[in-house]
Amino acid sequence: MRVRPRALTILAACLLVLGVLTTGRAHAAGSLTAAFAKTSDWGSGYQAQFTVTNNGSSAINGWTVAFDLPSGSSVGTYWDALLTQSGSHYTFENRDYNASVPAGGSVSFGFVVSGSGTPSGCMLNGAACDGGGGGGGGSDTQPPSAPAGLTVTGHTSSSVSLSWTASTDNVGVTGYEVYQGSSLAVTVSGTSATVSGLAASTSYSFKVRAKDAAGNFSAYSATISATTDAGGTTPPPPSGGLRAAPYFMPLDNDPQPISAIVSGSGVKSLVLAFVLAPNGGGCTPTWDGDAGLTVSSDTAVKAQVDAVRAAGGDVAVSFGGYNGLELGAACSDAASLAQAYQQVIDKYSLTHVDFDIEGDDLGDVAGETRRFQAIRILKQNAAAAGRALEVSLTMPVTTVGLSDLDKAEIQRAKDNGADIDMYAVMAFDYGGPAASMAADVQKVMEAAHTQLAALRPDLSDTSIYARTGLILMNGHTDQPSELFTQDTFRTLLGYAQQHHLGRLSFWSLNRDRQCTGTTGWADGKCSGVTQQPYDFAKIIGQFTG
């Protein structure tokens, strides 16, 4: 959703890199190395990174890593480097912001490979990546020891939790791959994991192997079996806590008093928007990206959350939005990102969180990978504490349903073991026709349903609907061709009821009133159509799932 806060300045800049600095690359043999490591592997492809380390006594300015991939494998998405390709030969060169590597320091760049082939003939600034004279791609060929003591530590109707004893390695273990049967289920850095999305009352086998920084894999652990609990044949749909829940900005766009909302809007629950990283950067959760509105020091939103719950409702908090800096792009690793998200969960005692990933964040492979690894940690934290945590993923759509970036994001969540409870479809701002808005939204939703069914074959058709949210926008949207009237909402309420969707929502409750005075086309504080206060919320409030 698009944010129009009081003082949020949107800073955007496009940089076309025409050349890079290539001087200052002389270095003593062995002082500069590049280590390859897979960070995720899904069989038909994988995500990996090279870490360039300066073992010398002085900084270097500029680096180039070149390698070959075998036939059938190719590099797709990449980040933190510039790529030149000639056939199966790939050359990655530093960006302007990571050219300098201080003595004892390191930088990394990442990429996604289609196929299972790994790099060979690795050269760093014209010398071997391992610091020697050849091009072998690293001298370490010793694999880690096999993980031992694989144990089942818990199970539900849709998940199995495992733990094991750490492997040892001459240069250090960087992670573990957990296999369900012969398929990779999840990749973790620690010695425990939860495999989700399983069928109830079903026996599964699991095994684990370790990997090191050079990409060497250990032998597999002994195989262990576990049976999920009874409770159905598919993972359970989300609970009914936030069935009808519009988005609401508690600190921006002239928010209505909570007392007026709970007494006059017809809805009891809200999705509070948005928690972001500070606009200037940093892994600290703030409201609206304002460094002066940190979650840790907040009292205003906490009072509103308490008031909603006192009236019998509940809240979710949404991370992201169309503008601002999402925490997944600001935090350097999954562990620190999970801590930032967890701080928000603990502050407001949340059982529902939403990730509204749009703009530059959608399609950012590194950021999405961190985010889903962090979500996996959040789920594990909740399970360990005996609490529920439902996660919704909000996605913009096109006239034909989910975009390729949406579908890749859903697959990436699966690849990283992040269990998504609800896929919330943002069915506006895609260029729909005002004259037949309700019919067109239904067409888009059915297209998204078909796509979700293909991406989640573990779920039944009914479960797909139950895990789908529909998000509308009241009145005028950012697209002049679109218009959502009260009648549009009534028709789409019927669609949501008919298919028993998991949630019905809209952007936003702040806009659920008639405009007065001079306003913009799609103002953040009013709908742009003739209405009474809370007309749209009262329709949404009738939704029961």
Coordinates of C-alpha atoms in Angstrom, one line a residue:
M1 CA 0.0 0.0 0.0
R2 CA 1.1 3.5 -0.6
V3 CA 2.0 5.6 2.4
R4 CA 1.4 9.4 2.5
P5 CA 2.6 10.3 6.0
R6 CA 3.0 13.8 7.3
A7 CA 6.7 14.2 6.9
L8 CA 7.9 11.2 5.0
T9 CA 10.0 12.4 2.1
I10 CA 10.4 9.7 -0.6
L11 CA 14.0 9.7 -1.7
A12 CA 14.6 7.8 -5.0
A13 CA 17.7 7.9 -7.2
C14 CA 18.6 5.9 -10.2
L15 CA 22.3 5.3 -10.8
L16 CA 23.6 4.1 -14.2
V17 CA 27.0 2.6 -13.7
L18 CA 29.0 3.1 -16.8
G19 CA 32.4 2.0 -15.5
V20 CA 34.3 0.9 -12.4
L21 CA 37.6 1.7 -10.9
T22 CA 40.2 -0.9 -11.9
T23 CA 43.4 0.5 -10.4
G24 CA 45.1 -0.5 -7.2
R25 CA 44.5 -4.3 -7.6
A26 CA 48.1 -5.5 -7.2
H27 CA 48.4 -7.7 -4.2
A28 CA 50.8 -10.3 -2.8
A29 CA 50.0 -13.9 -3.7
G30 CA 47.7 -15.4 -1.1
S31 CA 46.7 -12.1 0.5
L32 CA 43.3 -12.0 -1.3
T33 CA 40.9 -14.9 -1.4
A34 CA 37.4 -15.6 -2.6
A35 CA 35.3 -18.4 -1.0
F36 CA 32.2 -19.8 -2.6
A37 CA 29.3 -21.0 -0.5
K38 CA 25.7 -22.1 -1.3
T39 CA 23.2 -20.4 1.0
S40 CA 20.1 -22.2 -0.3
D41 CA 19.6 -25.3 -2.6
W42 CA 16.3 -26.5 -4.0
G43 CA 17.5 -29.2 -6.3
S44 CA 16.9 -27.5 -9.7
G45 CA 18.9 -24.5 -8.7
Y46 CA 20.5 -22.7 -5.8
Q47 CA 21.5 -19.4 -4.2
A48 CA 25.1 -18.8 -3.5
Q49 CA 27.6 -16.1 -2.6
F50 CA 31.3 -15.4 -2.9
T51 CA 33.1 -13.7 0.0
V52 CA 36.2 -11.8 -1.0
T53 CA 38.6 -11.6 2.0
N54 CA 41.7 -9.3 2.3
N55 CA 44.3 -11.2 4.4
G56 CA 46.9 -8.6 3.6
S57 CA 48.2 -5.7 5.6
S58 CA 46.8 -2.9 3.5
A59 CA 43.5 -2.1 1.9
I60 CA 42.8 -3.1 -1.7
N61 CA 40.6 -1.0 -4.1
G62 CA 38.7 -3.0 -6.6
W63 CA 38.1 -6.7 -7.2
T64 CA 37.0 -9.1 -10.0
V65 CA 35.9 -12.7 -9.5
A66 CA 35.6 -14.8 -12.6
F67 CA 34.5 -18.5 -13.0
D68 CA 32.9 -21.0 -15.3
L69 CA 29.7 -23.0 -14.9
P70 CA 29.1 -26.3 -16.6
S71 CA 26.6 -26.8 -19.4
G72 CA 23.0 -26.8 -18.1
S73 CA 23.7 -24.2 -15.4
S74 CA 23.5 -20.5 -15.6
V75 CA 23.4 -17.4 -13.4
G76 CA 20.1 -15.5 -13.2
T77 CA 19.6 -12.8 -10.6
Y78 CA 22.6 -11.3 -8.8
W79 CA 23.4 -8.5 -6.4
D80 CA 26.2 -6.4 -4.9
A81 CA 28.3 -6.8 -8.1
L82 CA 28.3 -6.0 -11.8
L83 CA 28.2 -9.0 -14.2
T84 CA 29.7 -9.6 -17.6
Q85 CA 29.0 -12.9 -19.3
S86 CA 30.7 -14.7 -22.2
G87 CA 29.1 -18.0 -22.8
S88 CA 29.6 -20.1 -19.7
H89 CA 32.2 -17.7 -18.3
Y90 CA 31.0 -15.2 -15.7
T91 CA 32.9 -12.2 -14.5
F92 CA 31.7 -10.3 -11.4
E93 CA 33.2 -6.9 -10.6
N94 CA 32.8 -4.7 -7.6
R95 CA 30.2 -2.0 -7.3
D96 CA 31.3 1.5 -6.4
Y97 CA 30.2 1.1 -2.8
N98 CA 32.0 -2.2 -2.1
A99 CA 35.2 -1.7 -4.1
S100 CA 37.5 -1.1 -1.1
V101 CA 38.3 -4.0 1.1
P102 CA 40.3 -3.0 4.2
A103 CA 43.1 -5.2 5.6
G104 CA 41.5 -8.1 7.5
G105 CA 38.1 -7.2 6.0
S106 CA 35.7 -8.9 3.5
V107 CA 32.9 -8.2 1.1
S108 CA 30.3 -10.5 -0.4
F109 CA 28.2 -10.7 -3.5
G110 CA 25.4 -13.1 -4.3
F111 CA 23.6 -14.8 -7.2
V112 CA 21.1 -17.4 -8.1
V113 CA 22.0 -20.3 -10.4
S114 CA 19.5 -22.3 -12.5
G115 CA 20.8 -25.9 -12.5
S116 CA 23.0 -27.8 -10.1
G117 CA 26.5 -27.0 -11.5
T118 CA 29.0 -25.2 -9.3
P119 CA 31.7 -22.7 -10.2
S120 CA 35.1 -24.0 -11.5
G121 CA 38.3 -22.2 -12.5
C122 CA 37.7 -19.4 -10.1
M123 CA 40.0 -16.4 -10.5
L124 CA 40.3 -13.3 -8.3
N125 CA 42.0 -10.3 -9.8
G126 CA 43.7 -12.7 -12.2
A127 CA 45.0 -15.1 -9.6
A128 CA 43.5 -18.2 -8.1
C129 CA 40.6 -17.6 -5.7
D130 CA 42.4 -19.7 -3.0
G131 CA 45.4 -17.3 -3.1
G132 CA 47.6 -19.8 -5.0
G133 CA 48.9 -19.8 -8.5
G134 CA 46.3 -22.0 -10.2
G135 CA 42.6 -21.5 -10.9
G136 CA 41.1 -24.3 -8.9
G137 CA 38.5 -22.3 -7.1
G138 CA 39.7 -23.0 -3.6
S139 CA 42.2 -25.4 -1.9
D140 CA 39.9 -26.7 0.8
T141 CA 38.4 -30.0 -0.2
Q142 CA 37.9 -31.5 3.3
P143 CA 34.2 -32.0 4.0
P144 CA 32.7 -31.5 7.5
S145 CA 31.9 -34.5 9.6
A146 CA 28.4 -35.9 9.4
P147 CA 25.9 -34.5 11.8
A148 CA 25.1 -36.9 14.7
G149 CA 22.3 -37.4 17.2
L150 CA 19.5 -36.4 14.9
T151 CA 16.4 -36.3 17.2
V152 CA 12.7 -35.4 16.9
T153 CA 12.0 -32.6 19.4
G154 CA 8.4 -32.0 18.6
H155 CA 5.6 -32.4 16.1
T156 CA 2.1 -31.0 15.2
S157 CA -0.4 -31.9 12.6
S158 CA 1.6 -30.0 10.0
S159 CA 5.2 -29.8 11.2
V160 CA 8.1 -31.7 12.7
S161 CA 10.9 -30.1 14.8
L162 CA 14.4 -31.6 14.8
S163 CA 17.8 -31.1 16.5
W164 CA 21.2 -32.6 16.1
T165 CA 24.8 -32.4 17.3
A166 CA 27.0 -29.9 15.5
S167 CA 29.5 -31.1 12.8
T168 CA 33.1 -30.2 12.8
D169 CA 35.3 -28.9 10.0
N170 CA 38.8 -27.7 9.4
V171 CA 37.7 -24.2 8.3
G172 CA 34.2 -24.1 10.0
V173 CA 30.7 -25.2 9.3
T174 CA 28.5 -22.5 7.7
G175 CA 25.1 -24.3 7.7
Y176 CA 23.0 -27.4 7.4
E177 CA 20.6 -28.8 4.8
V178 CA 17.6 -30.7 6.2
Y179 CA 16.0 -33.2 3.8
Q180 CA 12.5 -34.6 3.9
G181 CA 13.0 -37.9 2.2
S182 CA 15.1 -37.0 -0.9
S183 CA 13.9 -33.4 -1.1
L184 CA 15.6 -30.4 0.5
A185 CA 13.1 -29.1 3.1
V186 CA 15.0 -26.2 4.8
T187 CA 18.5 -24.7 5.1
V188 CA 19.6 -23.5 8.6
S189 CA 22.7 -22.1 10.2
G190 CA 22.1 -23.7 13.6
T191 CA 21.6 -27.2 14.9
S192 CA 17.8 -27.3 14.9
A193 CA 15.0 -26.8 12.4
T194 CA 11.2 -27.1 11.9
V195 CA 9.9 -28.6 8.7
S196 CA 6.4 -27.2 8.0
G197 CA 3.6 -27.7 5.5
L198 CA 3.2 -31.4 6.2
A199 CA 0.1 -33.5 6.0
A200 CA -1.5 -34.7 9.3
S201 CA -1.3 -38.3 10.5
T202 CA 1.6 -39.0 8.0
S203 CA 5.0 -40.6 8.5
Y204 CA 8.0 -38.7 7.2
S205 CA 11.8 -39.5 7.1
F206 CA 14.4 -36.8 7.6
K207 CA 18.2 -36.5 7.3
V208 CA 20.7 -33.7 7.6
R209 CA 24.1 -32.8 6.1
A210 CA 26.5 -30.0 6.9
K211 CA 28.3 -27.6 4.5
D212 CA 31.4 -25.4 4.9
A213 CA 32.5 -22.1 3.5
A214 CA 34.2 -23.8 0.5
G215 CA 31.0 -25.5 -0.5
N216 CA 32.0 -29.0 0.7
F217 CA 29.2 -31.1 2.0
S218 CA 29.4 -33.8 4.7
A219 CA 27.9 -37.2 4.5
Y220 CA 24.2 -37.4 5.6
S221 CA 23.3 -38.1 9.1
A222 CA 21.4 -41.2 10.0
T223 CA 17.8 -41.1 8.8
I224 CA 15.1 -40.6 11.4
S225 CA 11.3 -41.0 11.1
A226 CA 8.4 -39.0 12.6
T227 CA 4.7 -39.0 12.3
T228 CA 2.6 -35.8 12.4
D229 CA -0.3 -35.5 14.7
A230 CA -3.9 -36.0 13.7
G231 CA -6.0 -33.0 12.7
G232 CA -6.8 -33.0 9.0
T233 CA -5.1 -33.8 5.6
T234 CA -3.7 -30.4 4.9
P235 CA -2.0 -27.7 7.0
P236 CA -4.6 -25.8 9.0
P237 CA -6.0 -22.5 7.7
P238 CA -5.5 -19.3 9.7
S239 CA -7.7 -18.8 12.8
G240 CA -10.6 -16.4 12.7
G241 CA -9.0 -13.7 14.8
L242 CA -8.6 -11.2 12.0
R243 CA -11.2 -12.1 9.4
A244 CA -12.4 -8.5 8.8
A245 CA -9.5 -6.1 9.4
P246 CA -8.9 -2.9 7.4
Y247 CA -5.4 -1.3 7.3
F248 CA -5.1 1.7 9.7
M249 CA -2.2 4.2 10.1
P250 CA -2.2 4.9 13.8
L251 CA 0.1 7.9 13.6
D252 CA -0.4 9.4 10.1
N253 CA -3.1 10.5 7.7
D254 CA -5.3 12.1 10.5
P255 CA -6.2 8.8 12.3
Q256 CA -9.6 8.6 13.8
P257 CA -9.9 8.0 17.6
I258 CA -10.0 4.3 18.5
S259 CA -13.1 5.0 20.6
A260 CA -14.9 6.2 17.4
I261 CA -13.6 3.2 15.4
V262 CA -14.8 0.6 17.8
S263 CA -18.2 2.2 18.4
G264 CA -19.0 3.3 14.8
S265 CA -17.0 1.4 12.2
G266 CA -18.4 -2.1 12.4
V267 CA -15.0 -3.7 12.6
K268 CA -13.2 -4.9 15.7
S269 CA -9.7 -5.7 14.3
L270 CA -7.1 -3.7 12.5
V271 CA -3.9 -4.1 10.5
L272 CA -1.6 -1.3 11.8
A273 CA 0.7 0.2 9.2
F274 CA 3.6 0.5 8.8
V275 CA 6.7 -0.5 10.8
L276 CA 9.9 0.3 8.8
A277 CA 13.6 0.9 9.3
P278 CA 14.6 4.5 9.9
N279 CA 14.7 6.5 6.7
G280 CA 18.4 7.1 7.3
G281 CA 19.1 3.4 7.7
G282 CA 19.7 1.1 10.6
C283 CA 18.2 -2.2 11.9
T284 CA 15.7 -0.5 14.3
P285 CA 12.0 -0.8 14.0
T286 CA 10.2 2.5 13.8
W287 CA 6.7 3.7 12.9
D288 CA 6.6 5.2 9.4
G289 CA 10.4 5.2 9.1
D290 CA 10.6 8.1 11.6
A291 CA 13.7 7.8 13.7
G292 CA 11.9 9.7 16.5
L293 CA 9.1 7.0 16.6
T294 CA 11.0 3.9 17.6
V295 CA 8.8 0.9 18.6
S296 CA 10.9 0.4 21.7
S297 CA 9.9 3.9 23.1
D298 CA 6.3 3.9 21.8
T299 CA 3.4 4.6 24.1
A300 CA 0.9 6.0 21.7
V301 CA 0.3 3.0 19.5
K302 CA 0.5 0.7 22.5
A303 CA -2.4 2.6 24.0
Q304 CA -4.4 2.2 20.8
V305 CA -3.7 -1.6 20.7
D306 CA -4.8 -1.9 24.3
A307 CA -8.0 0.0 23.5
V308 CA -8.8 -2.3 20.5
R309 CA -8.3 -5.4 22.6
A310 CA -10.4 -4.0 25.5
A311 CA -13.2 -3.6 23.0
G312 CA -13.0 -7.3 22.0
G313 CA -10.8 -6.9 18.9
D314 CA -7.2 -7.6 17.9
V315 CA -4.5 -6.1 15.8
A316 CA -1.8 -7.2 13.3
V317 CA 1.2 -5.0 12.5
S318 CA 2.3 -4.7 8.9
F319 CA 6.0 -4.4 8.0
G320 CA 6.9 -2.6 4.7
G321 CA 4.5 -0.9 2.4
Y322 CA 5.1 0.9 -0.9
N323 CA 7.4 3.6 0.5
G324 CA 10.2 3.7 3.0
L325 CA 13.0 1.3 4.0
E326 CA 11.8 -2.2 4.9
L327 CA 13.7 -3.8 7.7
G328 CA 14.6 -6.7 5.5
A329 CA 16.6 -4.3 3.3
A330 CA 18.2 -2.6 6.3
C331 CA 19.3 -5.4 8.6
S332 CA 22.5 -7.2 7.6
D333 CA 21.5 -10.8 8.3
A334 CA 18.5 -13.0 9.2
A335 CA 19.4 -13.2 12.9
S336 CA 19.4 -9.4 13.4
L337 CA 16.3 -9.0 11.2
A338 CA 14.4 -11.6 13.3
Q339 CA 15.4 -9.7 16.5
A340 CA 14.0 -6.5 15.0
Y341 CA 10.7 -8.2 14.0
Q342 CA 10.6 -10.0 17.4
Q343 CA 10.9 -6.7 19.2
V344 CA 7.6 -5.5 17.6
I345 CA 5.9 -8.8 18.3
D346 CA 6.9 -8.7 22.0
K347 CA 6.0 -5.0 22.3
Y348 CA 2.4 -5.4 21.2
S349 CA 2.0 -9.1 22.2
L350 CA 1.2 -10.0 18.5
T351 CA -0.2 -13.2 17.2
H352 CA -0.6 -11.8 13.6
V353 CA 2.0 -10.1 11.5
D354 CA 1.8 -8.9 7.9
F355 CA 4.6 -8.4 5.4
D356 CA 3.6 -5.9 2.7
I357 CA 6.4 -6.3 0.2
E358 CA 6.3 -3.9 -2.8
G359 CA 8.4 -1.6 -4.9
D360 CA 12.1 -2.3 -4.9
D361 CA 11.8 -4.8 -2.1
L362 CA 9.8 -7.2 -4.3
G363 CA 12.3 -9.1 -6.3
D364 CA 15.3 -8.3 -4.1
V365 CA 16.5 -11.8 -3.7
A366 CA 19.0 -11.1 -0.9
G367 CA 16.4 -9.1 1.0
E368 CA 13.6 -11.7 0.5
T369 CA 15.9 -14.5 1.5
R370 CA 16.8 -12.7 4.8
R371 CA 13.2 -11.9 5.4
F372 CA 12.0 -15.5 5.0
Q373 CA 14.8 -16.9 7.1
A374 CA 13.9 -14.4 9.8
I375 CA 10.2 -15.4 9.5
R376 CA 11.3 -19.0 10.0
I377 CA 13.1 -17.9 13.2
L378 CA 10.0 -16.1 14.4
K379 CA 7.9 -19.2 13.9
Q380 CA 10.4 -21.2 15.8
N381 CA 10.4 -18.7 18.6
A382 CA 6.7 -18.8 18.8
A383 CA 6.5 -22.6 18.8
A384 CA 9.2 -22.7 21.5
A385 CA 7.1 -20.3 23.7
G386 CA 3.9 -22.2 23.0
R387 CA 2.3 -19.3 21.2
A388 CA 0.6 -18.9 17.8
L389 CA 2.0 -16.6 15.2
E390 CA 0.2 -16.2 11.9
V391 CA 2.1 -14.6 9.0
S392 CA 0.4 -13.0 6.0
L393 CA 2.3 -12.0 2.8
T394 CA 0.7 -9.1 1.0
M395 CA 1.3 -8.9 -2.7
P396 CA 0.4 -6.5 -5.5
V397 CA -1.1 -8.1 -8.6
T398 CA -1.5 -7.6 -12.3
T399 CA -4.5 -7.9 -14.7
V400 CA -3.7 -11.6 -14.9
G401 CA -3.2 -12.3 -11.2
L402 CA 0.2 -12.8 -9.5
S403 CA 3.2 -11.3 -11.2
D404 CA 6.4 -13.4 -11.8
L405 CA 8.0 -11.5 -8.9
D406 CA 5.0 -12.5 -6.7
K407 CA 5.4 -16.2 -7.7
A408 CA 9.1 -16.1 -7.1
E409 CA 8.6 -14.6 -3.7
I410 CA 6.2 -17.4 -2.7
Q411 CA 8.6 -20.0 -3.9
R412 CA 11.4 -18.4 -2.1
A413 CA 9.4 -18.6 1.2
K414 CA 9.1 -22.3 0.6
D415 CA 12.8 -22.7 -0.2
N416 CA 13.7 -21.0 3.0
G417 CA 11.3 -23.0 5.2
A418 CA 9.1 -19.9 6.0
D419 CA 5.5 -21.1 6.6
I420 CA 3.1 -18.4 5.2
D421 CA -0.4 -18.7 6.7
M422 CA -2.1 -16.2 4.4
Y423 CA -1.5 -14.8 0.9
A424 CA -3.1 -11.4 0.8
V425 CA -3.9 -10.2 -2.7
M426 CA -3.8 -6.4 -3.1
A427 CA -6.6 -6.3 -5.7
F428 CA -6.3 -2.6 -6.7
D429 CA -3.8 -0.3 -8.4
Y430 CA -3.4 -2.8 -11.2
G431 CA -5.4 -0.8 -13.8
G432 CA -8.9 -2.3 -13.5
P433 CA -12.0 -0.7 -15.1
A434 CA -14.2 1.4 -12.9
A435 CA -17.4 0.4 -14.8
S436 CA -16.9 -3.3 -14.0
M437 CA -14.6 -3.1 -11.0
A438 CA -16.2 -5.9 -8.9
A439 CA -16.3 -8.4 -11.8
D440 CA -12.7 -7.6 -12.8
V441 CA -11.4 -8.1 -9.2
Q442 CA -13.1 -11.5 -9.1
K443 CA -11.4 -12.4 -12.4
V444 CA -8.0 -11.4 -10.9
M445 CA -8.7 -13.3 -7.7
E446 CA -9.6 -16.5 -9.6
A447 CA -6.4 -16.2 -11.6
A448 CA -4.4 -15.7 -8.4
H449 CA -6.2 -18.7 -6.9
T450 CA -5.1 -20.9 -9.8
Q451 CA -1.5 -19.7 -9.5
L452 CA -1.4 -20.3 -5.8
A453 CA -2.8 -23.8 -6.3
A454 CA 0.2 -24.6 -8.6
L455 CA 2.7 -23.1 -6.1
R456 CA 1.1 -24.9 -3.1
P457 CA 0.2 -28.4 -4.3
D458 CA 0.3 -29.5 -0.6
L459 CA -3.0 -27.6 0.0
S460 CA -6.5 -28.5 -1.1
D461 CA -8.6 -26.1 -3.2
T462 CA -10.6 -25.2 -0.1
S463 CA -7.4 -24.6 1.9
I464 CA -6.1 -22.3 -0.8
Y465 CA -9.2 -20.1 -0.5
A466 CA -8.9 -20.2 3.3
R467 CA -5.3 -19.0 3.1
T468 CA -6.1 -16.2 0.7
G469 CA -6.9 -12.6 1.8
L470 CA -8.6 -10.0 -0.4
I471 CA -7.5 -6.4 0.0
L472 CA -9.5 -3.6 -1.6
M473 CA -9.1 0.2 -1.7
N474 CA -12.1 2.4 -0.9
G475 CA -13.1 5.1 -3.3
H476 CA -10.6 6.4 -5.8
T477 CA -7.3 4.5 -6.1
D478 CA -3.9 5.7 -7.5
Q479 CA -5.1 4.4 -10.9
P480 CA -7.5 6.9 -12.5
S481 CA -9.3 4.0 -14.3
E482 CA -10.3 2.4 -11.0
L483 CA -13.2 3.2 -8.6
F484 CA -14.4 1.2 -5.6
T485 CA -17.9 2.3 -4.5
Q486 CA -19.9 1.0 -1.6
D487 CA -21.7 -1.3 -4.1
T488 CA -18.4 -2.6 -5.3
F489 CA -17.5 -3.6 -1.8
R490 CA -20.9 -5.3 -1.2
T491 CA -20.4 -7.4 -4.3
L492 CA -16.9 -8.4 -3.3
L493 CA -18.1 -9.2 0.2
G494 CA -20.3 -11.7 -1.4
Y495 CA -17.4 -13.2 -3.3
A496 CA -15.3 -13.4 -0.1
Q497 CA -18.2 -15.1 1.8
Q498 CA -18.9 -17.5 -1.1
H499 CA -15.3 -18.8 -1.2
H500 CA -14.7 -18.6 2.6
L501 CA -11.6 -16.5 2.2
G502 CA -9.2 -16.1 5.1
R503 CA -9.5 -12.3 5.4
L504 CA -11.2 -9.3 3.9
S505 CA -9.5 -6.0 4.2
F506 CA -9.1 -2.6 2.5
W507 CA -6.7 0.4 2.3
S508 CA -7.5 2.2 4.4
L509 CA -9.7 3.0 7.4
N510 CA -8.1 6.5 7.5
R511 CA -9.8 7.1 4.1
D512 CA -13.2 5.9 5.2
R513 CA -14.8 9.4 5.2
Q514 CA -15.8 12.0 2.7
C515 CA -13.3 14.5 1.6
T516 CA -13.7 18.2 2.5
G517 CA -11.8 21.1 1.1
T518 CA -9.0 20.6 -1.4
T519 CA -7.6 17.1 -1.6
G520 CA -5.5 15.0 -3.9
W521 CA -6.9 12.4 -6.4
A522 CA -6.4 9.5 -4.0
D523 CA -6.0 11.3 -0.7
G524 CA -4.7 9.4 2.3
K525 CA -7.3 10.9 4.6
C526 CA -10.5 10.5 2.6
S527 CA -12.1 8.3 -0.1
G528 CA -12.9 10.8 -2.8
V529 CA -16.5 9.6 -3.1
T530 CA -19.7 10.6 -1.5
Q531 CA -20.2 8.7 1.7
Q532 CA -21.0 8.6 5.4
P533 CA -18.2 7.9 7.9
Y534 CA -17.2 4.2 8.0
D535 CA -19.5 3.2 5.1
F536 CA -16.8 0.9 3.7
A537 CA -15.8 -0.5 7.1
K538 CA -19.4 -1.4 7.9
I539 CA -19.5 -3.5 4.8
I540 CA -16.2 -5.3 5.5
G541 CA -17.4 -5.8 9.1
Q542 CA -20.1 -8.2 7.9
F543 CA -17.5 -10.7 6.7
T544 CA -17.3 -13.9 8.7
G545 CA -15.2 -16.1 6.5

